[in-house]
XYZ file of C-alpha atoms in Angstrom:
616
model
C 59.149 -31.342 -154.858
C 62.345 -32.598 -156.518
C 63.743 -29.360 -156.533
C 63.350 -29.108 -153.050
C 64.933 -32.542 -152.074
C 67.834 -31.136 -154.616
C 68.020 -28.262 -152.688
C 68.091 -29.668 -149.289
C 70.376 -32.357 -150.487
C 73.280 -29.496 -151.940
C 72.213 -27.562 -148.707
C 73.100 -30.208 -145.906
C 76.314 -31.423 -147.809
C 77.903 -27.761 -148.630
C 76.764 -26.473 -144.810
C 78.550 -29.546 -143.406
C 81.279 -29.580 -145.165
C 82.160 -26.226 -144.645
C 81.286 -26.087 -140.811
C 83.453 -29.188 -140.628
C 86.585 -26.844 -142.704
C 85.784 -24.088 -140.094
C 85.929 -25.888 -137.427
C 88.999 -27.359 -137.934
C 90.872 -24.279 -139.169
C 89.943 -22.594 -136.684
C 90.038 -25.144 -133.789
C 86.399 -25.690 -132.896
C 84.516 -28.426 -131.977
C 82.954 -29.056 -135.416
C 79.396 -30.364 -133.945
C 78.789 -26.967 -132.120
C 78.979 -25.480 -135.914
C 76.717 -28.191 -137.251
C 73.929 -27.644 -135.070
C 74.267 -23.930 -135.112
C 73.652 -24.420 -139.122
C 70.766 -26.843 -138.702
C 69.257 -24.358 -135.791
C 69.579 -21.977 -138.114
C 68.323 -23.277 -142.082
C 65.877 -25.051 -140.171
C 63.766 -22.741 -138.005
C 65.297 -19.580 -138.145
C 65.258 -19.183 -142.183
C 62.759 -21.818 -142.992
C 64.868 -22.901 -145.801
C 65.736 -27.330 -144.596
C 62.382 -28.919 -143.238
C 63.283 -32.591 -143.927
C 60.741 -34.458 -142.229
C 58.326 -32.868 -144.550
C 60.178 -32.324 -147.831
C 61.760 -35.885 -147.221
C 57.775 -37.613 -145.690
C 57.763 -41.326 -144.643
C 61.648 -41.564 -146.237
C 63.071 -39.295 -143.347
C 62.513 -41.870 -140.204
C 64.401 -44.290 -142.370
C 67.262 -42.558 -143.487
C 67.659 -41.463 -139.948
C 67.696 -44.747 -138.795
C 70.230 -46.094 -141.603
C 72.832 -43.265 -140.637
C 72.439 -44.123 -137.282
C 72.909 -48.161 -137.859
C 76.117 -46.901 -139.924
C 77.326 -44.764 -136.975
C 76.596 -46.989 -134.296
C 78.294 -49.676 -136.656
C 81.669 -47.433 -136.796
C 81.774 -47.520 -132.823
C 81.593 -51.465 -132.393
C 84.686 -50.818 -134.950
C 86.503 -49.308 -132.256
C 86.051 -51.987 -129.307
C 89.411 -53.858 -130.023
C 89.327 -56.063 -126.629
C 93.233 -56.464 -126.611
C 93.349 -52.665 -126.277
C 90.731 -51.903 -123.548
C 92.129 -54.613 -121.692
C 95.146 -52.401 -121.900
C 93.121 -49.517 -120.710
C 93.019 -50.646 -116.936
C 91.061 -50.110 -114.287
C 90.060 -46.702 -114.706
C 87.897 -47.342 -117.703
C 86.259 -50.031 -116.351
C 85.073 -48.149 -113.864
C 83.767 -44.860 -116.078
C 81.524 -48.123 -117.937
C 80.779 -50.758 -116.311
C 79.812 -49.065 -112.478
C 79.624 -45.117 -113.945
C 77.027 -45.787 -116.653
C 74.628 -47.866 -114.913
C 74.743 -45.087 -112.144
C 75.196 -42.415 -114.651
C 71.418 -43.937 -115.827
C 70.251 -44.505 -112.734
C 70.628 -40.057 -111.910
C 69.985 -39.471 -115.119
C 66.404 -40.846 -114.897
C 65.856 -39.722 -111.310
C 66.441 -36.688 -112.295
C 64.407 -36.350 -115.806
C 61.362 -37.968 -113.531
C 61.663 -35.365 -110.471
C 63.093 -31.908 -112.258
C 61.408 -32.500 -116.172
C 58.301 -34.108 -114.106
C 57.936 -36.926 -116.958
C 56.742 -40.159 -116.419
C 59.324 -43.134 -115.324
C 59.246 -44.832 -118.711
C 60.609 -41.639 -121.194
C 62.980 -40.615 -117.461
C 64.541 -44.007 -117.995
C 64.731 -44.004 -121.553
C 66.282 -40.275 -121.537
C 68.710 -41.309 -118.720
C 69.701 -43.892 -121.045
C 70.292 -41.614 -123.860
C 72.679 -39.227 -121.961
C 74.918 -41.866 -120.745
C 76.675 -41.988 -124.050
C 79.855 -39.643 -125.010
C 80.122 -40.197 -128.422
C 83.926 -40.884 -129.635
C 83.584 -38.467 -132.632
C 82.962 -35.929 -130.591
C 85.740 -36.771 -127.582
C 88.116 -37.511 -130.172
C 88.829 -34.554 -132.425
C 89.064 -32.801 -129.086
C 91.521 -34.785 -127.471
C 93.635 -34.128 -130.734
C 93.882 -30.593 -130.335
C 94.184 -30.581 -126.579
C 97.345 -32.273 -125.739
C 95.848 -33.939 -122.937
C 98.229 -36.264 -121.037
C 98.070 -39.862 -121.814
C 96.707 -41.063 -118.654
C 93.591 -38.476 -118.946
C 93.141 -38.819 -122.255
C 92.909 -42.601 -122.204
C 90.102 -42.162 -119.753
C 88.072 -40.270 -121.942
C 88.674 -41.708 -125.263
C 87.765 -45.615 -123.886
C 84.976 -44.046 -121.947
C 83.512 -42.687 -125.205
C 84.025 -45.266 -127.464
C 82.575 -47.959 -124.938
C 79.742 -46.357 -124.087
C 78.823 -44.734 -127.303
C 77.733 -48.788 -128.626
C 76.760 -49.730 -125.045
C 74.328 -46.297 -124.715
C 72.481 -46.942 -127.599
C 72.365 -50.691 -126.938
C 71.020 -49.534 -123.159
C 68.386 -46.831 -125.250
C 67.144 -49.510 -127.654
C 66.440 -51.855 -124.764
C 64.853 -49.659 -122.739
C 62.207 -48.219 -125.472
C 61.438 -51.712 -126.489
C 60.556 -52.358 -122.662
C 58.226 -48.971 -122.664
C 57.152 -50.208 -125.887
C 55.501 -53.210 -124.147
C 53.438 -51.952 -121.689
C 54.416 -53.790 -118.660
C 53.051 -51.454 -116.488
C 49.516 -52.509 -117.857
C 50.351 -56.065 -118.594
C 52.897 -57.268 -115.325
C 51.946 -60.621 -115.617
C 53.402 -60.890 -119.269
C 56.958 -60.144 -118.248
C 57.751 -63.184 -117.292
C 55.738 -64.968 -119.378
C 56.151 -63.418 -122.747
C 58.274 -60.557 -122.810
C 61.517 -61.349 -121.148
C 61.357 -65.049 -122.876
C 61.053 -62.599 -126.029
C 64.045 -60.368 -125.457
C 66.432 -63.228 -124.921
C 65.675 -64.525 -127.602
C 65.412 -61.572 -130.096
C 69.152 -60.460 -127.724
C 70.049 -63.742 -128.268
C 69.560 -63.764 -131.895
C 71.013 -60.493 -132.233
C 74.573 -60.996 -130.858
C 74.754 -64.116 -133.447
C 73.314 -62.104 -135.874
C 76.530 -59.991 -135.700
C 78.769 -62.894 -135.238
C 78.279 -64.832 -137.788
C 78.342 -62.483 -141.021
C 82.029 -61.086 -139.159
C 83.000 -65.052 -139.327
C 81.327 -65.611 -142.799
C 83.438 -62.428 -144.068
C 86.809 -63.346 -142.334
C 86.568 -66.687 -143.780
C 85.881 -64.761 -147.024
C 88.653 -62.689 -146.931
C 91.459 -64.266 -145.658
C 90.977 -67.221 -148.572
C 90.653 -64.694 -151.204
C 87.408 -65.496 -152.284
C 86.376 -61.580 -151.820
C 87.526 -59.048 -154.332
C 89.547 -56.010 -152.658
C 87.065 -53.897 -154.739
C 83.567 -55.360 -153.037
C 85.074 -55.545 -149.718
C 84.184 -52.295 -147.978
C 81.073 -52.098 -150.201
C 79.727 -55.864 -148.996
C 80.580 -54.612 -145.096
C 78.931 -51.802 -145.537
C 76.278 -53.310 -147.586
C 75.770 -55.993 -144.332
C 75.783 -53.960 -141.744
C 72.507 -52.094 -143.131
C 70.863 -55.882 -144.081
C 71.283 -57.182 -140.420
C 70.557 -53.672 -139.113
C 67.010 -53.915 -140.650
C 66.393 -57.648 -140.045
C 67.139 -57.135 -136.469
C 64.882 -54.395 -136.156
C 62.026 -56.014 -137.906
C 62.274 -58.916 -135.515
C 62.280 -56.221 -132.311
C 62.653 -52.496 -132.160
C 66.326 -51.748 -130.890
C 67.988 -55.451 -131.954
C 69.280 -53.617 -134.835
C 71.155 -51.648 -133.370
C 73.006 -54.748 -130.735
C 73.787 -56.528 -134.277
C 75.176 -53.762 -136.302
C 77.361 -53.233 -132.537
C 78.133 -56.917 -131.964
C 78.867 -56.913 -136.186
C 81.718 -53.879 -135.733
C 83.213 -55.512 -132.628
C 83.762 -59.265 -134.336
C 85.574 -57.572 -137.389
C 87.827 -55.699 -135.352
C 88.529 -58.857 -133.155
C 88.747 -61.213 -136.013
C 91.338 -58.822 -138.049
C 90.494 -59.890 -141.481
C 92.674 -58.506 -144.303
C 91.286 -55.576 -145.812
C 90.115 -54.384 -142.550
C 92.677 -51.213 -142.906
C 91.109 -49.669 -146.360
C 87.405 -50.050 -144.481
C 88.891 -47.879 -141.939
C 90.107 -45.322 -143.950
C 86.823 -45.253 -145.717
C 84.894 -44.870 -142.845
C 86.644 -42.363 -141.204
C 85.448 -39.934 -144.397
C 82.104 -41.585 -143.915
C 81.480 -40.933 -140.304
C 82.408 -36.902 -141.218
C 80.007 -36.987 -143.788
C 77.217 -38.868 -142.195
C 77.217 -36.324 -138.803
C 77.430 -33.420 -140.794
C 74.261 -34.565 -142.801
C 72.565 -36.232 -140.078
C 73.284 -33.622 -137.147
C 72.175 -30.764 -139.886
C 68.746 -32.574 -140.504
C 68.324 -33.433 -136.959
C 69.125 -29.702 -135.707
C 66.709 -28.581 -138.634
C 63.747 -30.708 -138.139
C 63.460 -29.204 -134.531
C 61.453 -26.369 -135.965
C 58.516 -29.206 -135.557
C 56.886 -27.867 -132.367
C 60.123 -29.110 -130.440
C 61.385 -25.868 -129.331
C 58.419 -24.328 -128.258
C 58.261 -27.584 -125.348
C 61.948 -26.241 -124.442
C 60.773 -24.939 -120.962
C 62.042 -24.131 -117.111
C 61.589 -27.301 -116.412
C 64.163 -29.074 -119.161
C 66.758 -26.644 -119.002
C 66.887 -27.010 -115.011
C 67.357 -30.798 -115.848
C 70.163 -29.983 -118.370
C 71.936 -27.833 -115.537
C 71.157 -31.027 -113.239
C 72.529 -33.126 -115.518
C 75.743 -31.102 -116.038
C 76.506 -30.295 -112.363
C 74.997 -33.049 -110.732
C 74.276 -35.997 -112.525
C 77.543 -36.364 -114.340
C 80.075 -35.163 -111.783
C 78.593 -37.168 -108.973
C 78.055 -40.240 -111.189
C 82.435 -39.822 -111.773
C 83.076 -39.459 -107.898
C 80.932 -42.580 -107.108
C 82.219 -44.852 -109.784
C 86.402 -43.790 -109.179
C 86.232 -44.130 -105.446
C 89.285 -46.274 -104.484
C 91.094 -45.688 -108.050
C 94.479 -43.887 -108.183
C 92.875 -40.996 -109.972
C 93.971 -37.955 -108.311
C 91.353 -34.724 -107.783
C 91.789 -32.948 -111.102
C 91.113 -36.241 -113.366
C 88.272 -36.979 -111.577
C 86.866 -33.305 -111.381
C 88.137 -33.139 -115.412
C 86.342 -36.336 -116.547
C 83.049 -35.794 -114.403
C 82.879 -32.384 -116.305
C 83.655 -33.222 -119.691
C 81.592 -35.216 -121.220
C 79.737 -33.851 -124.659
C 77.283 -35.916 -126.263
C 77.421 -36.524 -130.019
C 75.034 -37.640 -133.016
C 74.141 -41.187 -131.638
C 71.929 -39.299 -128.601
C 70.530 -36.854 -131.035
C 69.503 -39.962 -133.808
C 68.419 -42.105 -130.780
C 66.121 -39.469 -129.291
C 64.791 -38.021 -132.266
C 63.768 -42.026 -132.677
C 62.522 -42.891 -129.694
C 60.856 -40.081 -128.622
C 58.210 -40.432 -131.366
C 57.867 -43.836 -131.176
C 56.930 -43.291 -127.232
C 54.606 -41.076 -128.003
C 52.732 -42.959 -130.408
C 52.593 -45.630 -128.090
C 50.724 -43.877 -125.087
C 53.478 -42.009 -123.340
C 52.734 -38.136 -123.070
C 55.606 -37.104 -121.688
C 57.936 -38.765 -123.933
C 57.253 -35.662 -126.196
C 59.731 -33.921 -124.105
C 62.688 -36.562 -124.714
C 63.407 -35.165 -127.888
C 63.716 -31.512 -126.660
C 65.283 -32.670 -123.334
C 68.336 -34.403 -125.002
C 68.975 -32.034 -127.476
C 68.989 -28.974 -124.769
C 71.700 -31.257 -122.851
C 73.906 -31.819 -126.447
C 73.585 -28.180 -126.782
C 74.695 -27.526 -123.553
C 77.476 -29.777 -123.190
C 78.792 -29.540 -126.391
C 79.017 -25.740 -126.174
C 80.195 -25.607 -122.416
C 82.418 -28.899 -122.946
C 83.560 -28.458 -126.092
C 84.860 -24.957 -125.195
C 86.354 -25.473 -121.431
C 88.335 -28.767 -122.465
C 91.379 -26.948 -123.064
C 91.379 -24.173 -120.777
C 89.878 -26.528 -117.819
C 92.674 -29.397 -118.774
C 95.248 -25.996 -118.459
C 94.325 -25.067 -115.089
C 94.431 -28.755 -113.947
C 98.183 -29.042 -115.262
C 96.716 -32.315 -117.012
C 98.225 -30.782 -120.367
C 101.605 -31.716 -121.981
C 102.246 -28.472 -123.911
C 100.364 -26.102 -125.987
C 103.496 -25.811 -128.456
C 103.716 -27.209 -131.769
C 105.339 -30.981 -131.351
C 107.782 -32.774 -133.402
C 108.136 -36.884 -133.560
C 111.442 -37.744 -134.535
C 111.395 -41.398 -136.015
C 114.334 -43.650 -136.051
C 117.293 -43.120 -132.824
C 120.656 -42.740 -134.573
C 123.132 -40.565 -133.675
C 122.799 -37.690 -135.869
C 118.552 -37.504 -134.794
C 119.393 -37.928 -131.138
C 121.184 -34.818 -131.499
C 118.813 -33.282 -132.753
C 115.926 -34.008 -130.513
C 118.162 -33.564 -127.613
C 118.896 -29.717 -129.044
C 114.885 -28.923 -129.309
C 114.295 -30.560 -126.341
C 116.973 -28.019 -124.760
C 114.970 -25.166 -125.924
C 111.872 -26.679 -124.380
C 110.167 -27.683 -127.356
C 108.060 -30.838 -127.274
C 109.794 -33.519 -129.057
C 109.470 -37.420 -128.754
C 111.808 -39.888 -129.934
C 110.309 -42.747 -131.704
C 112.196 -46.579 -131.984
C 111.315 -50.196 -132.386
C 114.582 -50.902 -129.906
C 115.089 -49.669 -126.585
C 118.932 -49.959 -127.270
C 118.375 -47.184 -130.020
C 116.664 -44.935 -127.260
C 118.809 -45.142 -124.672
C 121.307 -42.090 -125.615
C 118.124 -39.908 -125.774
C 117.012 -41.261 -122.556
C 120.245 -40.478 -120.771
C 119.522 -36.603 -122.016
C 116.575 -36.468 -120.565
C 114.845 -36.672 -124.239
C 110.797 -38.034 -124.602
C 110.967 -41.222 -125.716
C 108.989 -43.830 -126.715
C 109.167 -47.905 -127.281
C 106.706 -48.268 -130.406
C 106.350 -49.811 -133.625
C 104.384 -47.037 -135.663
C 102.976 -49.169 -138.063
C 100.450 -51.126 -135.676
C 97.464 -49.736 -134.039
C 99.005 -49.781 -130.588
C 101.882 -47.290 -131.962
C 99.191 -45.294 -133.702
C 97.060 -44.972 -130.285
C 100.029 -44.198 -128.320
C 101.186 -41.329 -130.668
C 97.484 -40.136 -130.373
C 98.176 -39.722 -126.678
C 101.159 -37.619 -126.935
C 101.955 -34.211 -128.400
C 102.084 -35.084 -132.016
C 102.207 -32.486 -134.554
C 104.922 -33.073 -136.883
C 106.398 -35.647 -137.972
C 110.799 -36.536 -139.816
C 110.832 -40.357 -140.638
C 114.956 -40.802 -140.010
C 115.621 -44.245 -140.034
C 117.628 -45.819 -142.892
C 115.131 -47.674 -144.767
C 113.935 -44.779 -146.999
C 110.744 -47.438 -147.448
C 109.888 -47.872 -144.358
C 110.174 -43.597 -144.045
C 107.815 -43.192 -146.903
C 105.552 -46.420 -145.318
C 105.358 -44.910 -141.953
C 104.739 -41.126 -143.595
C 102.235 -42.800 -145.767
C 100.310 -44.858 -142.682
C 100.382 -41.335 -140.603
C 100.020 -38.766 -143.748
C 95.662 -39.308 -143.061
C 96.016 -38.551 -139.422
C 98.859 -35.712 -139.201
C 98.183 -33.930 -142.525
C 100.489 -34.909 -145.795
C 102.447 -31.084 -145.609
C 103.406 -32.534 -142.279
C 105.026 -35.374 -142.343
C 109.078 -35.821 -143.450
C 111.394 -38.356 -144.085
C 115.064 -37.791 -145.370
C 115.489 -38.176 -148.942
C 115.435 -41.579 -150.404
C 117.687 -40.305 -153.014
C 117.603 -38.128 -156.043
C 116.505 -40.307 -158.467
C 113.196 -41.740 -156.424
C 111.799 -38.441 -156.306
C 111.188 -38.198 -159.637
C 107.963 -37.391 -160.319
C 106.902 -40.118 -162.681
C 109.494 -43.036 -162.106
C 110.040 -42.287 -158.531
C 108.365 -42.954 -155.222
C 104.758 -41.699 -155.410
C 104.276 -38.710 -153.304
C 101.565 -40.900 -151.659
C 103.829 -43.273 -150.559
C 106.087 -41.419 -148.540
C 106.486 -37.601 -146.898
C 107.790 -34.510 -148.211
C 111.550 -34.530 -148.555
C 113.469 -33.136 -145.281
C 115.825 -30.402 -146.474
C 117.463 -30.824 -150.029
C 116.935 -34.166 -152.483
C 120.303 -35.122 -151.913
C 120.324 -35.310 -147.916
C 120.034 -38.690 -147.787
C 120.654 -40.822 -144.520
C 124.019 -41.768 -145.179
C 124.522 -37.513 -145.816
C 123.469 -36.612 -142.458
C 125.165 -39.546 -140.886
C 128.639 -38.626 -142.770
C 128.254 -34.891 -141.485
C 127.668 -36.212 -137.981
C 130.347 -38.503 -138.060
C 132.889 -36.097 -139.030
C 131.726 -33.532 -136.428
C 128.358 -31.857 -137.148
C 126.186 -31.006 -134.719
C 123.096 -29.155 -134.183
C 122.538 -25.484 -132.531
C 119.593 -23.298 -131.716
C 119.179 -19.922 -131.387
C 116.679 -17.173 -130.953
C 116.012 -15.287 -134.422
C 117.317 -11.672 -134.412
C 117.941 -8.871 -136.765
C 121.437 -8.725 -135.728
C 122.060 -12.447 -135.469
C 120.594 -12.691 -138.952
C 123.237 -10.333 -139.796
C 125.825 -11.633 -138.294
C 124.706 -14.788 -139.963
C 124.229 -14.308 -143.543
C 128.014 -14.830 -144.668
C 128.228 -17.846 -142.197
C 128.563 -20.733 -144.804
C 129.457 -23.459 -142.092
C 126.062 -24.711 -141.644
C 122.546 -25.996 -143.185
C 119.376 -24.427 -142.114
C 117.080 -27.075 -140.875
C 113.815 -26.209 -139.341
C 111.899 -23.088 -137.937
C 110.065 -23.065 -134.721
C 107.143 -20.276 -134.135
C 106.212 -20.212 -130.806
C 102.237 -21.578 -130.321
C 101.997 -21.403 -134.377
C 104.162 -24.287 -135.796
C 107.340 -25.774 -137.511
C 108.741 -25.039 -140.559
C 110.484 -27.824 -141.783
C 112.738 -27.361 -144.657
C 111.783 -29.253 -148.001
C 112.906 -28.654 -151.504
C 109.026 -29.702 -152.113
C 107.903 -26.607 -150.592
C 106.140 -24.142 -152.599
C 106.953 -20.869 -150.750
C 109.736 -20.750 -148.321
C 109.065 -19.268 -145.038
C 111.877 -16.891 -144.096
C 112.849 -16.791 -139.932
C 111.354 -13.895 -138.094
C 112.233 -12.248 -135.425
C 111.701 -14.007 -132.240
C 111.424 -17.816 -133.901
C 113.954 -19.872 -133.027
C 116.125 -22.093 -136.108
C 117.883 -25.456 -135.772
C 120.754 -25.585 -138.279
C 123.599 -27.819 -138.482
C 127.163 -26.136 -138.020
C 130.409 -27.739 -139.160
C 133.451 -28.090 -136.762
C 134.333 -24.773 -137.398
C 131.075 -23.491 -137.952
C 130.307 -24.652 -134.294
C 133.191 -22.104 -133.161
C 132.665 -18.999 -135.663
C 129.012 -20.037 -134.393
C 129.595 -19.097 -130.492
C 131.269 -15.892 -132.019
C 128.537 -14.603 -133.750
C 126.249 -15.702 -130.684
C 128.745 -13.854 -128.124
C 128.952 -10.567 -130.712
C 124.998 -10.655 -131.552
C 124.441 -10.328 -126.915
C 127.030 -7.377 -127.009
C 125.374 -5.609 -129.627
C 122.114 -6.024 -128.692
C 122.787 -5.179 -124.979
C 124.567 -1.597 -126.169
């Protein structure tokens, strides 16, 4: 028996881990990999069967990851910023999800034939698009900002307010009223105020009790993610021992009041969870997809998947156009948001959950929940997952499918620079805390952008954009290496730059800490002040296609420093003395270097001479 649970255990963690590598090396959605690797070391090869090697302790470790997960999304409900949102995402919540619901459970009642009480409670369940599924897409996509807002706030609003909406709903079928009217109003609804009731305050006041904590430094920076994390479970399972589904409000209601309040230390417990939300889908979307081998596959039947192709084509994109009518969406948003719309781990947990807890209660049908909602995830995260990009393509509601460069900091020596890529069409945006620094770019018809990238709004709006690469240029070497450091989680470390702070802070040991800043653009001694001297005294920046006779022609030019390589659809090579291997041009890339006064002119030679040649 322990063997097994050791087994299962090194199973779940190595198959998630590596669909979640996979996936993101080779641009996947990684949930269409997860369940694929629960499908098959559950019932294909018999080798995960968790409910059984795991008994009574399954349910509740289910139910913890979810609380956790559910906790991460009231996280993301920072009311300044949905404010910001507008209209439009008001809208896809508040009027499309009660509508969404509404179809949803017509639908499962008329096509699935079950009864009213598992149709609501599985129209409730599909309403949610879970952000950590939405989100990793949107990051590879290059969706424009105005589309991509839609679905982001869509997702991480309803992805609490779903599962809030599913809890509710199963603790209403869990009553009975259709045997025991006269209670409603006697009994029940008095109950699930006050159980709601205490709920919401169950989530407010730990978030108060902690911000008072923190911000008087009566918490240690060690115990703080541990104690959130710690509280989130305890009023998760007091909640839910008071009424089935108030856990789940509290743990909601919790997430939102620490955002809101901003306590200090609120950064390092988002960092954490980040890595804990990867690890807590792979595991529980693994041992969901596994578990399925329980008889739940065998009820997959005409029926179901007619609903799942009702739910995809029907449900969903009529549910869009009734909700947007009168918004300034145009026809491509609204036919791209009422198609995409994947559903992630919270619908899986809350099914797998609720659907048993149905059944036991009297409801036959609700048997079929489980099956139902997992046919639509399937579905939709295959079909969605897949389309995004070439849908969002054929809509024109992309930026660009090329590699994309944020310049930080608008002097004169990085305006050239951007405005020379952004001649040669490749995506660039220039990033300042003054508009007076951007205006030069502006005039050239450069991307540019108004941000500080150190708070969260900067962070979201460079999420929105075409943001691949990143060369800090300002001249506060810190506040390169802080901004390198805040972004290094989200962009990758090998690809984020800052000019060198100077020779002597890169020293391994005494300098900066490679943690603490980005990779050093070109040589250790290209400082700011180097680039701005070279500018200053003529400098500028050139492009040019990569040939074998322009390399020729070249190779004795000694009027010029080689800057950065740009492969078409691939990436940027930056040049770093940090590199390990340097990548050499080839033919067909296009190079940014820096030419001198008279490299400029021996530069237009070479480019005239390389045409003739290659034309004879």
């Amino acid at each position: 028996m322990a063997y097994d649970v050791l087994f299962g255990v090194v199973l779940t963690f190595g198959a998630g881990m590596l669909a979640q590598w996979v996936a993101w090396r080779l641009h996947l959605p990684a949930i269409v990999l997860l369940f694929a690797m629960g499908l098959l070391f559950g019932p294909v090869l018999g080798w995960l069967n968790p409910s059984e090697t795991l008994g009574h302790a399954f349910r509740p470790l289910v139910s913890m990851l979810v609380a956790l997960i559910v906790f991460e999304g009231g996280l993301a409900l920072d009311l300044r910023q949905l404010r910001e949102a507008g209209q439009g995402v008001a809208r896809l919540t508040m009027v499309a999800l009660p509508i969404n619901w509404l179809l949803g459970s017509i639908a499962a009642h008329y096509v699935a034939r079950l009864e009213w009480g598992p149709s609501f409670l599985f129209g409730a369940i599909i309403v949610v698009t879970g952000p950590t599924v939405i989100l990793p897409l949107l990051r590879s996509a290059k969706l424009q900002p105005r589309v991509a807002a839609f679905l982001r706030w869509e997702a991480i609003v309803n992805d609490p307010l779903g599962a809030i909406l599913a809890a509710v709903v199963m603790q209403v079928m869990l009553l009975h009223l259709d045997l025991h009217k006269q209670m409603l109003f006697v009994h029940t609804l008095p109950d699930m105020v006050v159980a709601g009731a205490l709920s919401v305050a169950a989530g407010i006041l730990p978030a108060y009790l902690l911000s008072y904590l923190f911000t008087r430094d009566l918490m240690p920076e060690l115990l703080k993610v541990p104690v959130i994390l710690t509280l989130a479970l305890v009023i998760f399972e007091a909640c839910t021992l008071a009424m089935e589904g108030a856990g789940l409000i509290a743990v909601t209601v919790f997430g939102m009041m620490l955002t809101n309040l901003h306590p200090p230390g609120m950064n390092d417990l988002k960092r954490t969870k980040e890595s804990l939300v990867v690890l807590m889908v792979s595991v529980l979307f693994i041992l969901l997809a596994a578990d399925l081998h329980r008889g739940v596959l065998a009820r997959l039947s005409v029926p179901i998947l007619l609903l799942t192709l009702v739910v995809l084509f029907v449900v969903r994109p009529l549910g869009i156009f009734l909700s947007t009518l009168g918004t300034t969406m145009s026809w491509q948003e609204r036919l791209f948001v009422g198609w995409i719309a994947p559903r992630g781990i919270v619908a899986a947990a809350v099914a797998g959950a609720a659907g048993i807890k149905l059944a036991e209660a009297g409801y036959p049908s609700a048997e079929l929940v489980m099956p139902a909602v997992f046919a639509v995830i399937a579905v939709t995260m295959i079909c969605h997952g897949f389309s995004l990009g070439p849908l969002a393509r054929r809509l024109h509601l992309t930026l660009s499918n090329e590699p994309a460069l944020v310049i930080l900091g608008g002097n004169a020596w990085s305006t050239d620079l951007a405005a020379c890529l952004n001649e040669e069409k490749v995506p660039v945006l220039l990033v300042d805390t003054t508009a007076q620094e951007l205006m030069p770019a502006a005039r050239l018809g450069v991307p540019v952008l108004k941000t500080e990238l150190l708070s969260a709004a900067g962070q979201e709006a460079l999420e929105e954009r075409p943001a691949d690469y990143l060369i800090a240029t300002t001249g506060d070497a810190i506040y390169n290496g802080m901004v390198c450091g805040h972004l290094a989680p989200h962009m990758g470390r090998e690809r984020v730059y800052q000019v060198s702070p100077g020779v002597a802070r890169l020293d391994l040991y005494r300098g900066l800490s490679r943690d603490a800043r980005g990779k050093v653009l070109g040589e250790p001694g290209w400082n700011y002040t180097f680039f701005d001297t070279l500018f200053s005294r003529g400098w500028r920046f050139k492009s040019y296609t990569v040939t074998e006779v322009m390399a020729d022609l070249l190779e004795k030019e000694e009027n010029r420093i080689d800057l950065l390589i740009v492969r078409r659809g691939t990436g940027i090579f930056i040049r770093s003395a940090e590199d390990r291997t340097k990548t050499s041009p080839a033919a067909g890339d296009l190079a940014i270097s820096m030419f001198s006064p008279e490299g400029q002119e021996a530069f237009t030679g070479v480019k005239e001479e390389a045409e003739l040649l290659e034309e004879a």
